[in-house]
mmCIF file of C-alpha atoms and ligand atoms in Angstrom:
data_model
loop_
_atom_site.group_PDB
_atom_site.id
_atom_site.type_symbol
_atom_site.label_atom_id
_atom_site.label_comp_id
_atom_site.label_asym_id
_atom_site.label_seq_id
_atom_site.Cartn_x
_atom_site.Cartn_y
_atom_site.Cartn_z
ATOM 1 C CA MET A 231 -4.603 -23.946 40.593
ATOM 2 C CA ALA A 232 -5.032 -25.459 37.198
ATOM 3 C CA ILE A 233 -4.242 -25.207 33.535
ATOM 4 C CA ARG A 234 -7.222 -24.002 31.523
ATOM 5 C CA ASN A 235 -8.006 -24.686 27.900
ATOM 6 C CA ILE A 236 -6.747 -21.866 25.632
ATOM 7 C CA ARG A 237 -9.387 -20.790 23.111
ATOM 8 C CA GLU A 238 -8.145 -20.538 19.539
ATOM 9 C CA ILE A 239 -8.880 -18.204 16.645
ATOM 10 C CA GLY A 240 -12.325 -18.950 15.209
ATOM 11 C CA ASP A 241 -13.826 -19.315 18.701
ATOM 12 C CA PRO A 242 -16.418 -16.497 18.944
ATOM 13 C CA VAL A 243 -15.477 -15.765 22.587
ATOM 14 C CA LEU A 244 -12.258 -14.140 21.268
ATOM 15 C CA ASN A 245 -14.247 -11.508 19.369
ATOM 16 C CA LYS A 246 -16.409 -10.298 22.244
ATOM 17 C CA LYS A 247 -15.944 -7.219 24.385
ATOM 18 C CA CYS A 248 -15.178 -8.014 28.032
ATOM 19 C CA LYS A 249 -16.965 -6.665 31.108
ATOM 20 C CA GLU A 250 -15.372 -4.697 33.935
ATOM 21 C CA VAL A 251 -14.598 -6.431 37.227
ATOM 22 C CA THR A 252 -16.553 -4.726 40.000
ATOM 23 C CA GLU A 253 -15.467 -6.751 43.033
ATOM 24 C CA MET A 254 -12.754 -9.244 43.888
ATOM 25 C CA THR A 255 -14.062 -12.700 44.692
ATOM 26 C CA GLN A 256 -12.455 -16.072 45.379
ATOM 27 C CA ARG A 257 -13.619 -17.172 41.933
ATOM 28 C CA ILE A 258 -11.676 -14.338 40.320
ATOM 29 C CA ARG A 259 -8.601 -15.020 42.486
ATOM 30 C CA ASP A 260 -8.733 -18.645 41.302
ATOM 31 C CA LEU A 261 -9.131 -17.475 37.706
ATOM 32 C CA ILE A 262 -6.047 -15.243 37.998
ATOM 33 C CA GLY A 263 -3.994 -18.109 39.466
ATOM 34 C CA ASP A 264 -5.120 -20.401 36.661
ATOM 35 C CA MET A 265 -4.325 -17.739 34.047
ATOM 36 C CA PHE A 266 -0.717 -17.557 35.308
ATOM 37 C CA ASP A 267 -0.421 -21.368 35.325
ATOM 38 C CA THR A 268 -1.844 -21.544 31.813
ATOM 39 C CA MET A 269 0.394 -18.760 30.489
ATOM 40 C CA TYR A 270 3.615 -20.216 31.974
ATOM 41 C CA GLU A 271 2.730 -23.740 30.813
ATOM 42 C CA ALA A 272 2.326 -22.408 27.256
ATOM 43 C CA ASN A 273 5.547 -20.321 27.491
ATOM 44 C CA GLY A 274 3.588 -17.137 26.846
ATOM 45 C CA VAL A 275 4.361 -13.602 28.063
ATOM 46 C CA GLY A 276 0.724 -12.605 28.461
ATOM 47 C CA LEU A 277 -2.798 -13.974 28.625
ATOM 48 C CA ALA A 278 -6.196 -12.294 28.677
ATOM 49 C CA ALA A 279 -9.283 -13.762 30.372
ATOM 50 C CA PRO A 280 -11.235 -14.234 27.096
ATOM 51 C CA GLN A 281 -8.443 -16.577 25.957
ATOM 52 C CA VAL A 282 -9.656 -18.996 28.624
ATOM 53 C CA GLY A 283 -13.301 -18.252 27.799
ATOM 54 C CA ILE A 284 -14.042 -15.662 30.507
ATOM 55 C CA LEU A 285 -15.341 -12.292 29.303
ATOM 56 C CA LYS A 286 -13.854 -10.178 32.095
ATOM 57 C CA ARG A 287 -11.340 -7.336 31.849
ATOM 58 C CA ILE A 288 -8.399 -9.202 33.384
ATOM 59 C CA VAL A 289 -4.952 -9.801 31.891
ATOM 60 C CA VAL A 290 -1.778 -11.367 33.221
ATOM 61 C CA ILE A 291 1.634 -10.445 31.821
ATOM 62 C CA ASP A 292 5.164 -11.578 32.584
ATOM 63 C CA THR A 293 7.740 -10.544 29.993
ATOM 64 C CA THR A 294 10.816 -11.675 31.964
ATOM 65 C CA GLY A 295 9.595 -14.749 33.866
ATOM 66 C CA GLU A 296 10.149 -12.821 37.092
ATOM 67 C CA ASP A 297 7.674 -9.955 36.930
ATOM 68 C CA PRO A 298 4.150 -11.347 37.197
ATOM 69 C CA LEU A 299 1.640 -8.600 36.646
ATOM 70 C CA VAL A 300 -2.154 -8.715 37.016
ATOM 71 C CA LEU A 301 -4.055 -5.910 35.334
ATOM 72 C CA ILE A 302 -7.757 -5.577 36.132
ATOM 73 C CA ASN A 303 -9.888 -3.103 34.144
ATOM 74 C CA PRO A 304 -6.709 -1.732 32.492
ATOM 75 C CA ARG A 305 -6.777 1.410 30.393
ATOM 76 C CA ILE A 306 -3.961 2.984 28.366
ATOM 77 C CA VAL A 307 -3.701 6.673 29.293
ATOM 78 C CA GLU A 308 -0.540 7.623 27.405
ATOM 79 C CA SER A 309 1.302 6.170 24.443
ATOM 80 C CA ASP A 310 4.147 7.393 22.297
ATOM 81 C CA GLY A 311 6.857 6.283 19.918
ATOM 82 C CA GLU A 312 6.605 3.384 17.539
ATOM 83 C CA GLN A 313 7.989 -0.143 17.255
ATOM 84 C CA THR A 314 7.446 -2.724 14.538
ATOM 85 C CA GLY A 315 8.209 -6.327 15.316
ATOM 86 C CA LEU A 316 7.056 -9.927 15.251
ATOM 87 C CA GLU A 317 4.108 -10.729 17.415
ATOM 88 C CA GLY A 318 2.415 -14.019 18.228
ATOM 89 C CA CYS A 319 -0.557 -15.123 20.291
ATOM 90 C CA LEU A 320 -1.331 -18.264 22.299
ATOM 91 C CA SER A 321 -4.746 -18.255 20.594
ATOM 92 C CA VAL A 322 -3.116 -18.350 17.144
ATOM 93 C CA PRO A 323 -0.650 -21.220 17.617
ATOM 94 C CA GLY A 324 2.390 -21.557 15.394
ATOM 95 C CA LYS A 325 1.988 -18.180 13.679
ATOM 96 C CA SER A 326 3.636 -14.756 13.844
ATOM 97 C CA GLY A 327 3.385 -11.468 12.021
ATOM 98 C CA ASN A 328 4.789 -7.945 12.072
ATOM 99 C CA VAL A 329 2.724 -5.433 14.001
ATOM 100 C CA THR A 330 3.433 -1.766 14.717
ATOM 101 C CA ARG A 331 2.765 -0.691 18.307
ATOM 102 C CA PRO A 332 3.648 2.310 20.447
ATOM 103 C CA ASN A 333 7.136 1.959 21.940
ATOM 104 C CA HIS A 334 6.016 3.335 25.293
ATOM 105 C CA VAL A 335 2.682 3.157 27.062
ATOM 106 C CA LYS A 336 1.333 4.160 30.439
ATOM 107 C CA ALA A 337 -1.684 2.264 31.757
ATOM 108 C CA VAL A 338 -3.879 2.550 34.835
ATOM 109 C CA TYR A 339 -5.457 -0.564 36.316
ATOM 110 C CA LEU A 340 -6.576 -2.288 39.505
ATOM 111 C CA ASP A 341 -4.360 -4.919 41.107
ATOM 112 C CA GLU A 342 -5.678 -8.162 42.631
ATOM 113 C CA ASN A 343 -6.628 -6.238 45.798
ATOM 114 C CA MET A 344 -8.591 -3.742 43.681
ATOM 115 C CA ASN A 345 -6.081 -0.980 44.425
ATOM 116 C CA GLU A 346 -5.544 1.617 41.717
ATOM 117 C CA CYS A 347 -2.119 1.277 40.114
ATOM 118 C CA GLU A 348 -0.174 2.646 37.215
ATOM 119 C CA ILE A 349 2.452 1.030 35.023
ATOM 120 C CA GLU A 350 4.756 2.303 32.328
ATOM 121 C CA GLY A 351 6.299 -0.048 29.819
ATOM 122 C CA GLU A 352 8.606 0.125 26.843
ATOM 123 C CA GLU A 353 9.396 -2.240 23.985
ATOM 124 C CA LEU A 354 8.250 -5.815 24.777
ATOM 125 C CA LEU A 355 6.239 -4.773 27.845
ATOM 126 C CA ALA A 356 4.508 -1.987 25.891
ATOM 127 C CA ARG A 357 3.767 -4.466 23.094
ATOM 128 C CA ALA A 358 2.398 -7.041 25.565
ATOM 129 C CA ILE A 359 0.144 -4.461 27.267
ATOM 130 C CA CYS A 360 -1.282 -3.329 23.895
ATOM 131 C CA HIS A 361 -1.751 -6.914 22.676
ATOM 132 C CA GLU A 362 -3.524 -8.081 25.847
ATOM 133 C CA LEU A 363 -5.735 -4.987 26.102
ATOM 134 C CA ASP A 364 -6.839 -5.593 22.496
ATOM 135 C CA HIS A 365 -8.093 -9.028 23.604
ATOM 136 C CA LEU A 366 -10.427 -7.287 26.081
ATOM 137 C CA GLU A 367 -11.999 -5.450 23.134
ATOM 138 C CA GLY A 368 -12.383 -8.680 21.175
ATOM 139 C CA GLU A 369 -9.495 -7.839 18.837
ATOM 140 C CA LEU A 370 -6.747 -10.171 17.661
ATOM 141 C CA TYR A 371 -3.331 -9.085 16.386
ATOM 142 C CA VAL A 372 -3.875 -10.956 13.109
ATOM 143 C CA ASP A 373 -6.063 -8.058 11.947
ATOM 144 C CA LYS A 374 -3.159 -5.627 12.485
ATOM 145 C CA VAL A 375 -0.419 -7.639 10.778
ATOM 146 C CA GLU A 376 1.585 -5.852 8.110
ATOM 147 C CA GLY A 377 2.343 -8.210 5.240
ATOM 148 C CA ASN A 378 1.619 -11.891 5.724
ATOM 149 C CA LEU A 379 0.906 -13.939 8.781
ATOM 150 C CA MET A 380 3.813 -16.405 8.814
ATOM 151 C CA ASP A 381 4.305 -19.950 10.040
ATOM 152 C CA ASN A 382 6.845 -20.025 12.849
ATOM 153 C CA SER A 383 8.631 -22.856 11.030
ATOM 154 C CA GLU A 384 9.229 -20.524 8.048
ATOM 155 C CA ILE A 385 10.618 -17.859 10.341
ATOM 156 C CA GLN A 386 13.009 -20.314 11.954
ATOM 157 C CA GLU A 387 14.220 -21.393 8.530
ATOM 158 C CA THR A 388 14.810 -17.759 7.636
ATOM 159 C CA GLU A 389 16.759 -17.128 10.820
ATOM 160 C CA GLU A 390 18.815 -20.220 10.280
ATOM 161 C CA GLY A 391 19.591 -18.955 6.799
HETATM 162 ZN ZN1 ZN B 23 -2.994 -12.912 22.275
#
């Protein structure tokens, strides 16, 4: 497995709609392995295939460091509640902004064996699912930020007083 180059905001691949995965292949298995390596290396909690330049509906998420999740062709089927909090993206390095998301979502997806699965998430997991699924539509969180997009250094200064 390998670390892939993370595409950054301004790269047109991040604004394209991704295609469904129709069959599991060794190439896609390798891609998924590389996506996990790339996400962990960058200390991220989620990564979508377009972020490594592949326009397929695949995301990896791990909000705890112990719950690796592969979602293929994911679709949100239920969402409720509301949360507003700071969000960042590996494709927008060094920045964060406040985004309002549902507090609870239920999604259906295929796992790496193309079996139909379902997941429910709250808080950070719900936020990560929404954020990563947006990538598959070619959408970045920066277009949903309330107020200003902030430099992480400014935020640290604020937290430190
Ligand atoms: Zn992102």
